[in-house]
PDB file of C-alpha atoms and ligand atoms in Angstrom:
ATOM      1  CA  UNK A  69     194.698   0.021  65.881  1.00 59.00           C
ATOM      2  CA  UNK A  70     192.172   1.773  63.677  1.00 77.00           C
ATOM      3  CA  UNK A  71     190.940  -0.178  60.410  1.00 88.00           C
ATOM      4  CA  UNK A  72     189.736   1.378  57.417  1.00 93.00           C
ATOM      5  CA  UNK A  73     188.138  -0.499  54.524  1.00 94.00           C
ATOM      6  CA  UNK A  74     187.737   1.135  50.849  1.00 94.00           C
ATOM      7  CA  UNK A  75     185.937   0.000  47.693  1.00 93.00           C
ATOM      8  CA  UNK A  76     185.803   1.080  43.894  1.00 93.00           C
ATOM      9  CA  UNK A  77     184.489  -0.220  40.697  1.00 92.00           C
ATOM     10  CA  UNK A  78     185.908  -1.307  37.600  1.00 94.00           C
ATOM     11  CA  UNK A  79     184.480   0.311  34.559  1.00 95.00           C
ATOM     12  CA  UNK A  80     183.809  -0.230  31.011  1.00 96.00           C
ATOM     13  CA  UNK A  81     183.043   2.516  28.590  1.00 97.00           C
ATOM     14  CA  UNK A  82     180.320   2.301  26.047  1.00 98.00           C
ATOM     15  CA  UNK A  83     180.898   5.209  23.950  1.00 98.00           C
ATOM     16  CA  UNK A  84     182.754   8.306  23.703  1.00 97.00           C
ATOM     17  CA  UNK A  85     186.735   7.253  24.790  1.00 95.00           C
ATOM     18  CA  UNK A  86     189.187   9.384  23.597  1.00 96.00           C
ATOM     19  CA  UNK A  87     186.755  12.209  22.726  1.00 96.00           C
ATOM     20  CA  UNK A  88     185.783  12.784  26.553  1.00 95.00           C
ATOM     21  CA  UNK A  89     189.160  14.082  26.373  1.00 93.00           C
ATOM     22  CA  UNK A  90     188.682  17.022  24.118  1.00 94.00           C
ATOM     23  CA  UNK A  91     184.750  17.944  25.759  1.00 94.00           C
ATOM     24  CA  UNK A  92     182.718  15.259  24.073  1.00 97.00           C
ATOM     25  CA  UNK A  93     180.133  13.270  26.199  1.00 97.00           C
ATOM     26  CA  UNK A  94     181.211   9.807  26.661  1.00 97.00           C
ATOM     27  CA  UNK A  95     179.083   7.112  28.251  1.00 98.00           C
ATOM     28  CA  UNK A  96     180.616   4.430  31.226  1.00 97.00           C
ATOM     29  CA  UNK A  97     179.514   1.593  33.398  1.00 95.00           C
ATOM     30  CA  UNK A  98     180.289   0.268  36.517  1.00 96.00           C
ATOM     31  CA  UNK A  99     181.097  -3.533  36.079  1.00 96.00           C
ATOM     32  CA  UNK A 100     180.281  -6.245  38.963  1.00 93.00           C
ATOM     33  CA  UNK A 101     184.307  -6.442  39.244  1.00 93.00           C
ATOM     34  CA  UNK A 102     186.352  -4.104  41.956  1.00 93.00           C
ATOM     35  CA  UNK A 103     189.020  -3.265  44.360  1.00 95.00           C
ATOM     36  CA  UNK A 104     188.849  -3.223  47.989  1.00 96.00           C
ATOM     37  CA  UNK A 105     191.286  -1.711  49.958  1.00 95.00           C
ATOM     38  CA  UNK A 106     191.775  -2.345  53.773  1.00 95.00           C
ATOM     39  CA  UNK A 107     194.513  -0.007  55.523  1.00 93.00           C
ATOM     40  CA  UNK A 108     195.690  -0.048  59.212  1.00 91.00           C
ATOM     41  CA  UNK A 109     197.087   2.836  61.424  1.00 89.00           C
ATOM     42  CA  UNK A 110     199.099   0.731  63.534  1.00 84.00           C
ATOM     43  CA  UNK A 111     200.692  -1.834  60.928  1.00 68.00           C
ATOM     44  CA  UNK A 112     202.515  -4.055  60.625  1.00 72.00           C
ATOM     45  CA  UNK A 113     203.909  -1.326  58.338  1.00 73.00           C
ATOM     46  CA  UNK A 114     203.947  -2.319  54.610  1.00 83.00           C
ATOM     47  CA  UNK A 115     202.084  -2.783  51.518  1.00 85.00           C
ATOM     48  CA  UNK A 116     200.216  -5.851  50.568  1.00 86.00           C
ATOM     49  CA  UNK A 117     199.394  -5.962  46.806  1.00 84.00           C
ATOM     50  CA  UNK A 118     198.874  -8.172  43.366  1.00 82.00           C
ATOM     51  CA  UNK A 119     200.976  -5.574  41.662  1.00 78.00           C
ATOM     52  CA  UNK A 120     203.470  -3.161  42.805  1.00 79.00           C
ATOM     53  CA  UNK A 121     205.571  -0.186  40.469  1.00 84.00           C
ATOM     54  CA  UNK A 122     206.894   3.096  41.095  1.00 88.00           C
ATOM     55  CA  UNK A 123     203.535   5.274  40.366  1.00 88.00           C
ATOM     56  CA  UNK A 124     201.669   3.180  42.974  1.00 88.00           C
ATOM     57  CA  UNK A 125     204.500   4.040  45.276  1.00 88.00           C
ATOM     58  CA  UNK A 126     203.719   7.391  44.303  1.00 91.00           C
ATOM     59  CA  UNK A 127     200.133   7.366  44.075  1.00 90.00           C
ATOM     60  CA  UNK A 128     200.238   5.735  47.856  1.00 89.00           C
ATOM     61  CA  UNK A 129     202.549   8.942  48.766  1.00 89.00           C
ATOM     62  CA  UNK A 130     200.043  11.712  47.535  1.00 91.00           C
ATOM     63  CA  UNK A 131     196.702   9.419  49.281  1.00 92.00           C
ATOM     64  CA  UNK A 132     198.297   8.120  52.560  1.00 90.00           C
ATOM     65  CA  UNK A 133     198.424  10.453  55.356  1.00 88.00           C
ATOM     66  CA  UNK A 134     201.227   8.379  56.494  1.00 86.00           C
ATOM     67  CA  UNK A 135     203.751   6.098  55.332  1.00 85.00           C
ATOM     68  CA  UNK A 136     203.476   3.905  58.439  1.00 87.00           C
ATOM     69  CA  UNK A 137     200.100   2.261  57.676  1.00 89.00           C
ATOM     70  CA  UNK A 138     199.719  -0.813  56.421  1.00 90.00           C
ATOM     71  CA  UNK A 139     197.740  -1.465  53.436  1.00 92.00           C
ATOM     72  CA  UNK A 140     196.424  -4.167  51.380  1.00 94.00           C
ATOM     73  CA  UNK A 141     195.077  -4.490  48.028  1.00 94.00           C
ATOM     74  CA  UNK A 142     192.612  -6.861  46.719  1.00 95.00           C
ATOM     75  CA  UNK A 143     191.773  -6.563  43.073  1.00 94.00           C
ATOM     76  CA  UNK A 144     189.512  -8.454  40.601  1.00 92.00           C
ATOM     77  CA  UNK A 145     189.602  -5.785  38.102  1.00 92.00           C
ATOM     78  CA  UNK A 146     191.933  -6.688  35.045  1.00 89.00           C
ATOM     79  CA  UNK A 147     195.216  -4.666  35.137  1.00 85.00           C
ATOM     80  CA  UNK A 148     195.742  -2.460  31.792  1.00 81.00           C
ATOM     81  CA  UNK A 149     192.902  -3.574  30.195  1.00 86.00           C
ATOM     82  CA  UNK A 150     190.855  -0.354  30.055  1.00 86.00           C
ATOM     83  CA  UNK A 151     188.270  -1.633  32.967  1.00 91.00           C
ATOM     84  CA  UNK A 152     189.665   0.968  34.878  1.00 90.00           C
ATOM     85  CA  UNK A 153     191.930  -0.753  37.099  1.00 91.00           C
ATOM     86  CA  UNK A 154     193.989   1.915  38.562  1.00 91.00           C
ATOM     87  CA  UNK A 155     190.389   4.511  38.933  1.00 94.00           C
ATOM     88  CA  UNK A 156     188.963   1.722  40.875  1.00 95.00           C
ATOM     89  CA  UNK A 157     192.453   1.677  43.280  1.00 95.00           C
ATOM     90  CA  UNK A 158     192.332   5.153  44.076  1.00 95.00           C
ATOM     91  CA  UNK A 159     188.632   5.547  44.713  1.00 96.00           C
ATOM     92  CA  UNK A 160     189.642   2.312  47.416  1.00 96.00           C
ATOM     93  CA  UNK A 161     191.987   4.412  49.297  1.00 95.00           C
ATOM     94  CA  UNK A 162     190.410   7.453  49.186  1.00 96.00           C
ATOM     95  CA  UNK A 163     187.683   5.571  51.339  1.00 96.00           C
ATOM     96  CA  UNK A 164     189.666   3.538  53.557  1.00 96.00           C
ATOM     97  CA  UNK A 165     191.736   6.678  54.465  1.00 94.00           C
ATOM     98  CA  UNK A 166     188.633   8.723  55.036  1.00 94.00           C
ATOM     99  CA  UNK A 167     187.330   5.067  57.102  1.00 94.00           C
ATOM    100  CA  UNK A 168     190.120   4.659  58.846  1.00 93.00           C
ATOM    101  CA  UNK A 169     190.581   8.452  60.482  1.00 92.00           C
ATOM    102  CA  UNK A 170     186.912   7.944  61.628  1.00 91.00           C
ATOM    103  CA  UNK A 171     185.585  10.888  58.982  1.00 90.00           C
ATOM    104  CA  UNK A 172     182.409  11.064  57.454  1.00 89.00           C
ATOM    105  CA  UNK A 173     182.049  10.291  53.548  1.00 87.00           C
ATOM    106  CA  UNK A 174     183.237  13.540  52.214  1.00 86.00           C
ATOM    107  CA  UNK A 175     180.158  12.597  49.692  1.00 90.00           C
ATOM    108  CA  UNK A 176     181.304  11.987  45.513  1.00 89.00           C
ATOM    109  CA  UNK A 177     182.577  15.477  44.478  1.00 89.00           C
ATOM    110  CA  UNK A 178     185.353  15.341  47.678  1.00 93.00           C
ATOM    111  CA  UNK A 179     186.467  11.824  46.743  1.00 94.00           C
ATOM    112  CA  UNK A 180     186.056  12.154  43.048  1.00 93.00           C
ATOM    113  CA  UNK A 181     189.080  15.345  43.519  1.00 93.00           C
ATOM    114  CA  UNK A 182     190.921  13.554  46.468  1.00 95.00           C
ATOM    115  CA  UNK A 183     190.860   9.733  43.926  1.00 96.00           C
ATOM    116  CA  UNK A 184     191.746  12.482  41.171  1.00 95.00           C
ATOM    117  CA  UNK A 185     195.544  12.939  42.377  1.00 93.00           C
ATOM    118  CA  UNK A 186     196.531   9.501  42.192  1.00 93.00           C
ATOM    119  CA  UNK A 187     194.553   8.724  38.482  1.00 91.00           C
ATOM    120  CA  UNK A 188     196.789  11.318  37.361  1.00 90.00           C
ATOM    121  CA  UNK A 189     199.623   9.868  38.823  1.00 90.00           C
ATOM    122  CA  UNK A 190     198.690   6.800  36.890  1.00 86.00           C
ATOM    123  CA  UNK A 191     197.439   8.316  33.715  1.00 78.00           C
ATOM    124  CA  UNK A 192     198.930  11.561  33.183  1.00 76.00           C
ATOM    125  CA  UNK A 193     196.185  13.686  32.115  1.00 74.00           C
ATOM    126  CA  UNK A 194     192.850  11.725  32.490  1.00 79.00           C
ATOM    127  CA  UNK A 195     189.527  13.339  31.469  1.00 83.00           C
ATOM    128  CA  UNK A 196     188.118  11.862  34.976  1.00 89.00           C
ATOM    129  CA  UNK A 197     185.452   9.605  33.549  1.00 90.00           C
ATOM    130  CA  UNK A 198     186.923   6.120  34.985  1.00 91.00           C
ATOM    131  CA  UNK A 199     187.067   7.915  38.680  1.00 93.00           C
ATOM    132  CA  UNK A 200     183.593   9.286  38.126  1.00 92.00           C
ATOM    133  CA  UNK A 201     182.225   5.606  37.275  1.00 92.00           C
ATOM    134  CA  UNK A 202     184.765   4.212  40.537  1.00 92.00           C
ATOM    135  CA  UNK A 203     182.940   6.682  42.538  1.00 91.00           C
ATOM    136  CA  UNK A 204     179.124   6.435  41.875  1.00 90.00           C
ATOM    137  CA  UNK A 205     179.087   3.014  40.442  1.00 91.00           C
ATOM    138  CA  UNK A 206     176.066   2.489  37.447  1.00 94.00           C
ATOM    139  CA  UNK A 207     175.888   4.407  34.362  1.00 96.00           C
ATOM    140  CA  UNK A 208     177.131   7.711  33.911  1.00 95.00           C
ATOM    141  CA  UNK A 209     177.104  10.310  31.133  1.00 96.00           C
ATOM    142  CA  UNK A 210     180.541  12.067  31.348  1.00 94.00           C
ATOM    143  CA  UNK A 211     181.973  15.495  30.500  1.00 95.00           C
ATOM    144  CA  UNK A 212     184.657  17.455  30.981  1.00 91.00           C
ATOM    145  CA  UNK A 213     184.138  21.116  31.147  1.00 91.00           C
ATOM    146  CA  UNK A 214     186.359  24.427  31.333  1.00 90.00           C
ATOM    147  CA  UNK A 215     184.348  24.414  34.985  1.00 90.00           C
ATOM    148  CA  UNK A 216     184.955  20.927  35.791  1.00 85.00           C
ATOM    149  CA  UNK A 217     183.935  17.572  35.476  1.00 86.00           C
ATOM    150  CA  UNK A 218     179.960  16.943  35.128  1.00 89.00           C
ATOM    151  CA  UNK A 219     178.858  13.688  35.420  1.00 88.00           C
ATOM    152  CA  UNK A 220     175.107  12.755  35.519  1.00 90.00           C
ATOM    153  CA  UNK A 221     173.565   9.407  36.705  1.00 93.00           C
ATOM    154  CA  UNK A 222     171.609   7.443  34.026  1.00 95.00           C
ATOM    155  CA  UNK A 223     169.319   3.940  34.171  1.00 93.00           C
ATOM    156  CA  UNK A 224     171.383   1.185  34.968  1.00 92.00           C
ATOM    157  CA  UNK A 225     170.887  -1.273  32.093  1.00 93.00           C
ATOM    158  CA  UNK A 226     169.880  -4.754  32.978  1.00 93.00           C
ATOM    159  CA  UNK A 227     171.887  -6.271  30.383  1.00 95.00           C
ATOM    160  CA  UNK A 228     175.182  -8.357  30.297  1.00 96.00           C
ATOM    161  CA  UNK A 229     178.352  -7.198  28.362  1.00 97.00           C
ATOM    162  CA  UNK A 230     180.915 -10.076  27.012  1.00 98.00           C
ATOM    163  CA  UNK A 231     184.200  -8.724  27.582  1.00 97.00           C
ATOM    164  CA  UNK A 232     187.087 -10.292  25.417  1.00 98.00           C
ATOM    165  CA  UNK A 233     190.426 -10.077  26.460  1.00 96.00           C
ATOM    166  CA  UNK A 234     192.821  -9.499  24.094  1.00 96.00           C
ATOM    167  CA  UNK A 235     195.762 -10.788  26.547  1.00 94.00           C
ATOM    168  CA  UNK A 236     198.124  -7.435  26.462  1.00 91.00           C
ATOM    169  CA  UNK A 237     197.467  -3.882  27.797  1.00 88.00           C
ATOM    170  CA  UNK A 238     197.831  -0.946  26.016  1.00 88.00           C
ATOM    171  CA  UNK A 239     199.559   2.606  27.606  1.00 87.00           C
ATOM    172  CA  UNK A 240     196.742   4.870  28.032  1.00 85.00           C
ATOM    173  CA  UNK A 241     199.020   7.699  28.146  1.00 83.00           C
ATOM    174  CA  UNK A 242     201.295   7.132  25.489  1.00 90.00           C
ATOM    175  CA  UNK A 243     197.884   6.341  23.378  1.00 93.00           C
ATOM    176  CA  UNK A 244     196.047   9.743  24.356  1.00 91.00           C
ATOM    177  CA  UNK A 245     199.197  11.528  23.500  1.00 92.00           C
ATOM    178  CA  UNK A 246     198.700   9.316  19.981  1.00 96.00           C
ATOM    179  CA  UNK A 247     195.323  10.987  19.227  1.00 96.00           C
ATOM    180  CA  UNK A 248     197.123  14.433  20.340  1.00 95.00           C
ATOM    181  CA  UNK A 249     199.507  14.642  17.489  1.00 97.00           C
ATOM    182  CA  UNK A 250     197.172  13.577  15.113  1.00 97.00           C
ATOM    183  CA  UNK A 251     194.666  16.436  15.868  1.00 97.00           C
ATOM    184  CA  UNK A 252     193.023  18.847  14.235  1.00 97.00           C
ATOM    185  CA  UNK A 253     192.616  16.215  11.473  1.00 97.00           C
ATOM    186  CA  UNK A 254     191.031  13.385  13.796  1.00 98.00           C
ATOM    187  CA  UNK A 255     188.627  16.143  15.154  1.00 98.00           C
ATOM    188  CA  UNK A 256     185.636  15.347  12.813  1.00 98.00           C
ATOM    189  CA  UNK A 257     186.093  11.835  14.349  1.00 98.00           C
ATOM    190  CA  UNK A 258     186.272  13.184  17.770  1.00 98.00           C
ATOM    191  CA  UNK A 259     183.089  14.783  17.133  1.00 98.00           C
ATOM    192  CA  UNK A 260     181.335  12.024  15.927  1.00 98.00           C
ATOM    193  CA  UNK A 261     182.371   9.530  18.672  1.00 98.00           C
ATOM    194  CA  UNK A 262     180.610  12.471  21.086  1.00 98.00           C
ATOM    195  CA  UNK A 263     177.886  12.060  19.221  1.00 98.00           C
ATOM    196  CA  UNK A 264     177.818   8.218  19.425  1.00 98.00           C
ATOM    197  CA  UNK A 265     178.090   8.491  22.407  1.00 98.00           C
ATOM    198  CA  UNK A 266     175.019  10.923  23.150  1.00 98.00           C
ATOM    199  CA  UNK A 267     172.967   8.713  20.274  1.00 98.00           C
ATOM    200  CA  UNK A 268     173.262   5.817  23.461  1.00 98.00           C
ATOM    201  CA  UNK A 269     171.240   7.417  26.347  1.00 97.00           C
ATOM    202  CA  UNK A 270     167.706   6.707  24.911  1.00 97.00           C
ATOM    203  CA  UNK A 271     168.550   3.289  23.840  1.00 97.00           C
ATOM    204  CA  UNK A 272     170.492   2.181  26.946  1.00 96.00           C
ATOM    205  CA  UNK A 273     167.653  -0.753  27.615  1.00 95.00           C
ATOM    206  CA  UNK A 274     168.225  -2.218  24.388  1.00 97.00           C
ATOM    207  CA  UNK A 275     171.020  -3.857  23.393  1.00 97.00           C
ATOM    208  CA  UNK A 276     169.627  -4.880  19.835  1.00 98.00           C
ATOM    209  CA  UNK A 277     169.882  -1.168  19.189  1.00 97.00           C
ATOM    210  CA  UNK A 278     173.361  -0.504  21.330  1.00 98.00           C
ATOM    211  CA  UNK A 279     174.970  -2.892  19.351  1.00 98.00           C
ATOM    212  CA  UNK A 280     175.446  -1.122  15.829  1.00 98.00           C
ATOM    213  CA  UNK A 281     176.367   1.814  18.050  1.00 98.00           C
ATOM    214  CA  UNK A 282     179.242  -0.242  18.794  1.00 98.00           C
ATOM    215  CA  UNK A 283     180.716  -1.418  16.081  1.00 98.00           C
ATOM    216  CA  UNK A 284     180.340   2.232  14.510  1.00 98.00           C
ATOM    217  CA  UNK A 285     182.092   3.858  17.602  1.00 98.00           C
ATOM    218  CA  UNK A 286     185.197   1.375  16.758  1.00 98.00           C
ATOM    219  CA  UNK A 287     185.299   1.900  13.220  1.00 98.00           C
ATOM    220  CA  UNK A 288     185.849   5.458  14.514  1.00 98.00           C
ATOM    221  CA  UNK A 289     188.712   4.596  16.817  1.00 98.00           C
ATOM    222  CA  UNK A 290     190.483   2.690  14.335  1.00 98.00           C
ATOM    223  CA  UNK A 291     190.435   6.071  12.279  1.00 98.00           C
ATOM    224  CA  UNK A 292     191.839   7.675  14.569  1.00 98.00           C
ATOM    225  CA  UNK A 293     194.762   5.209  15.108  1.00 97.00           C
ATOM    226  CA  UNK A 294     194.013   3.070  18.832  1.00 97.00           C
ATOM    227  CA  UNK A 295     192.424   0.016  17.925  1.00 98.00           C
ATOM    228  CA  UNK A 296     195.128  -3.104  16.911  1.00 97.00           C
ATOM    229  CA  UNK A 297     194.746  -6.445  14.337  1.00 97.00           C
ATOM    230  CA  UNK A 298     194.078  -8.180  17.440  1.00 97.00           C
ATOM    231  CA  UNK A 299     191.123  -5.682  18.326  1.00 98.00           C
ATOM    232  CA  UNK A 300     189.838  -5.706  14.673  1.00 98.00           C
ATOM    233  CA  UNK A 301     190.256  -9.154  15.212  1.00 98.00           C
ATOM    234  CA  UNK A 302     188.409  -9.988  18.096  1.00 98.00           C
ATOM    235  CA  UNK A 303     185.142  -7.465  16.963  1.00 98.00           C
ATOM    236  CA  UNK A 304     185.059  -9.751  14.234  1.00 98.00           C
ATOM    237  CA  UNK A 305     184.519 -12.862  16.544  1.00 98.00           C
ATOM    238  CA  UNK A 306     181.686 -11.398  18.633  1.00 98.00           C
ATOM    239  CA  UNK A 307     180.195 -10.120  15.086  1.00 98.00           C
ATOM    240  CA  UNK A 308     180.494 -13.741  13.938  1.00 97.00           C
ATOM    241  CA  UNK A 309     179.028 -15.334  17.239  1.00 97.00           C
ATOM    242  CA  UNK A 310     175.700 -13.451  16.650  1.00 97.00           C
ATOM    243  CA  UNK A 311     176.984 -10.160  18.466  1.00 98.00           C
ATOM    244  CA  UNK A 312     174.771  -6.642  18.005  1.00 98.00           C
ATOM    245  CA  UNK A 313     177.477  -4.719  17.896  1.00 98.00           C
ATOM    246  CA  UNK A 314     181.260  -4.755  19.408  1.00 98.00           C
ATOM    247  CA  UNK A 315     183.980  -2.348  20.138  1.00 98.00           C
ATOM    248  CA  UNK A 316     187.171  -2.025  22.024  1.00 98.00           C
ATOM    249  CA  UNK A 317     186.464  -0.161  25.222  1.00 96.00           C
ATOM    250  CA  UNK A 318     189.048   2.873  27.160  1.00 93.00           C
ATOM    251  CA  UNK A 319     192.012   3.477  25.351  1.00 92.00           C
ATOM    252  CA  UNK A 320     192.805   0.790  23.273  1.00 95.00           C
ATOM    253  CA  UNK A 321     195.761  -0.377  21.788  1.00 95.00           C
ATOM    254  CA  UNK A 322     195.130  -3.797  23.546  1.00 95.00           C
ATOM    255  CA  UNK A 323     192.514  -4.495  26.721  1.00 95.00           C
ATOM    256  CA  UNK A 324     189.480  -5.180  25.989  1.00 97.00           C
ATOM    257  CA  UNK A 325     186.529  -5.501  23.320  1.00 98.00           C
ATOM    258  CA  UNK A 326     183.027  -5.200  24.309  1.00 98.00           C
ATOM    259  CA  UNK A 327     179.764  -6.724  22.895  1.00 98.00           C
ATOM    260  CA  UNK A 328     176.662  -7.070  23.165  1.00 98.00           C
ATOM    261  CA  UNK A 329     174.549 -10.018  22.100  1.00 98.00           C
ATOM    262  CA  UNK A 330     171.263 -12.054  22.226  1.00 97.00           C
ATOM    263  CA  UNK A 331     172.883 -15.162  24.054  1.00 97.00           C
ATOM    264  CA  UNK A 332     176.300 -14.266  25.808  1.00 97.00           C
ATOM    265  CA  UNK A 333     176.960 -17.494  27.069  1.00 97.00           C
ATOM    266  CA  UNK A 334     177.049 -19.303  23.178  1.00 97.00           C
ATOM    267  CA  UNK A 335     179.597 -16.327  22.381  1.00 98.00           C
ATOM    268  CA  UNK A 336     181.899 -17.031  25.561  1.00 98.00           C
ATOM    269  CA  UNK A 337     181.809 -20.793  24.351  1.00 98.00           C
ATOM    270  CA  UNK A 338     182.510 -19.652  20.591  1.00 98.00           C
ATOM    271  CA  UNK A 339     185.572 -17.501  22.117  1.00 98.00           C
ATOM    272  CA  UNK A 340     186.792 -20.332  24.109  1.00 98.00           C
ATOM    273  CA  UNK A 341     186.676 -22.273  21.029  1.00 98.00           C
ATOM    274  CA  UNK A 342     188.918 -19.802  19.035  1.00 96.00           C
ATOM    275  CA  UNK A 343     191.212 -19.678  22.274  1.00 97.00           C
ATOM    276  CA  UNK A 344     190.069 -16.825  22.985  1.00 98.00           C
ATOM    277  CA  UNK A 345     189.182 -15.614  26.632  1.00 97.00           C
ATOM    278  CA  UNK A 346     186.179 -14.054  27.168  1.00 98.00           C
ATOM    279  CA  UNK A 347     183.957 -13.640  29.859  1.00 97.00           C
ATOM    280  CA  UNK A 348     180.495 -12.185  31.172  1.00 97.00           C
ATOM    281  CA  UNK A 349     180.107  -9.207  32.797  1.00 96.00           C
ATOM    282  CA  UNK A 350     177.396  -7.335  34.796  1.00 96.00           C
ATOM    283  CA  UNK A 351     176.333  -3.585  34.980  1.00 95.00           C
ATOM    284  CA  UNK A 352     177.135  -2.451  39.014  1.00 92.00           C
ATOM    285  CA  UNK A 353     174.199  -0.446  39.494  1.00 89.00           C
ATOM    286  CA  UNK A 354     174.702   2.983  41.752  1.00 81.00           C
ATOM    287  CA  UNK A 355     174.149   1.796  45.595  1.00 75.00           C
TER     288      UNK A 355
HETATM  289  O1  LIG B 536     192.384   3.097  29.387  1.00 75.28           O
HETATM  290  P1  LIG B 536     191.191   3.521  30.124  1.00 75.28           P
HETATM  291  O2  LIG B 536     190.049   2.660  30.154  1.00 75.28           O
HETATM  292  O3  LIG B 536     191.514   4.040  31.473  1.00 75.28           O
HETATM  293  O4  LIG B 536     190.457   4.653  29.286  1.00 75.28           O
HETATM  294  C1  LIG B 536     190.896   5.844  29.039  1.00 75.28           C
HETATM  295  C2  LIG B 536     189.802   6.605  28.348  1.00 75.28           C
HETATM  296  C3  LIG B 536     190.362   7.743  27.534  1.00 75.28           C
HETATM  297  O5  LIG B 536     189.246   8.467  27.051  1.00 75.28           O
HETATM  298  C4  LIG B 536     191.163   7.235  26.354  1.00 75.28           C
HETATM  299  C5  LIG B 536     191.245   8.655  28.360  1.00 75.28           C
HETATM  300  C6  LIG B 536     190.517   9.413  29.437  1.00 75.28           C
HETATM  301  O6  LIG B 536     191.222   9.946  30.310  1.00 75.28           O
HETATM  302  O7  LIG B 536     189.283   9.538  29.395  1.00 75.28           O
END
């Protein structure tokens, strides 16, 4: 019997979503929430998981060297919320597979490309950004490039995020294929949310100045069609409980919203209030 155990982090992105698709820098996080996969060579044969649908079957097929293994799933990273659920899986199994058949770590690029055929299972044409944050944990400036991904390490911030959850996921594929068919006229918008985006590496130690960053990157994504009431909605709430800035965060069209704020605590409390659920959440810094 030869265990293997795998882990990846969830991920919440700061700036740049939907543009990262088209070339634009966009900025991520690894969150202090993540997926740990254990497999086993010798069984008893089967799959062990929270959730279960035909492109995890999949996914499983293209990672698993064999369909006799055993494998189980343990997950605190919100499913279809944009925290980059399904990144954080595949990153998991990459490891435990590589673990369990006694290899060394093929290192990030290897099991960034290996993680990268099940996200696309998943996700259908992903820039790569979620599995680049999954991989190296912390904060990451992301782009895609005619060459390839390029991905660059930045300071971890020291900061907490309030995540609020707006209770429904959205389809990140259907949504990308959204801001498709409404290019070239969303381009200017595309261009701008790069430039957000970039406008965030100097000031990634202060939230006071993030925030406005924020709320101006999802002004931008409601222009170009993925943000929801209940996203308007709930930026309004963390701009009303004394937020810097807020923003929905990965593809919208429900997950998440994202703020930043002198006291997160009082705005979990004000959320709670509104019946809202909200939480606290910690940057992941690279190990
Ligand atoms: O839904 P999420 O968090 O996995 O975010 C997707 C981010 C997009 O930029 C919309 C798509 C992508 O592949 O980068």
């Amino acid at each position: 019997m030869t265990i293997g155990e795998g882990e990846g982090w969830g991920k919440l992105i700061l700036g740049g979503e939907h543009a990262v698709v088209y070339g634009h820098p966009a900025v991520a996080l690894a969150v202090d929430l993540g997926t740990r996969v254990v497999v086993d060579t010798a069984g008893p044969q089967g799959v062990h998981s929270p959730f279960r649908d035909d492109r995890l079957d999949e996914a499983l097929q293209r990672l698993l060297p064999s369909p006799d293994w055993a494998l189980t799933i343990t997950s605190d990273v919100p499913v279809g919320r944009g925290m980059g659920s399904s990144a954080a899986l595949s990153v998991a199994i990459v490891r435990a597979v590589c673990r369990a058949e006694g290899r060394p770590d093929p290192g990030p690029d290897a099991t960034f490309n290996k993680a990268m055929e099940a996200e696309r299972v998943f996700h259908g044409n992903p820039s790569g950004l979620d599995v680049a944050v999954a991989v190296r944990g912390g904060a990451i400036v992301y782009r895609r490039t005619e060459e390839g991904p390029r991905f660059q390490g930045l300071p971890c911030p020291t900061w907490p995020l309030v995540v609020y959850d707006s209770g429904y996921a959205g389809n990140t594929r259907d949504l990308v294929a959204g801001v498709a068919a409404r290019r070239p006229e969303v381009d200017p918008i595309l261009s701008r949310l790069g430039e957000r985006a970039q406008a965030m590496i100097p000031v990634l130690d202060d939230p006071a100045a993030l925030g406005p960053l924020f709320t101006a990157c999802h002004e931008d994504l409601r222009q170009i069609g993925v943000s929801t009431p209940e996203l308007d909605a709930l930026v309004a709430l963390a701009l009303r409980s004394g937020a810097y800035g807020a923003k929905l965060a990965g593809a919208g069209g429900g997950g998440v919203v994202i703020a930043v704020g002198p006291d997160p605590e009082a705005m979990v409390a004000e959320a709670a209030r509104q019946g809202v659920n909200a939480f606290v959440t910690w940057p992941r810094s690279a190990p």
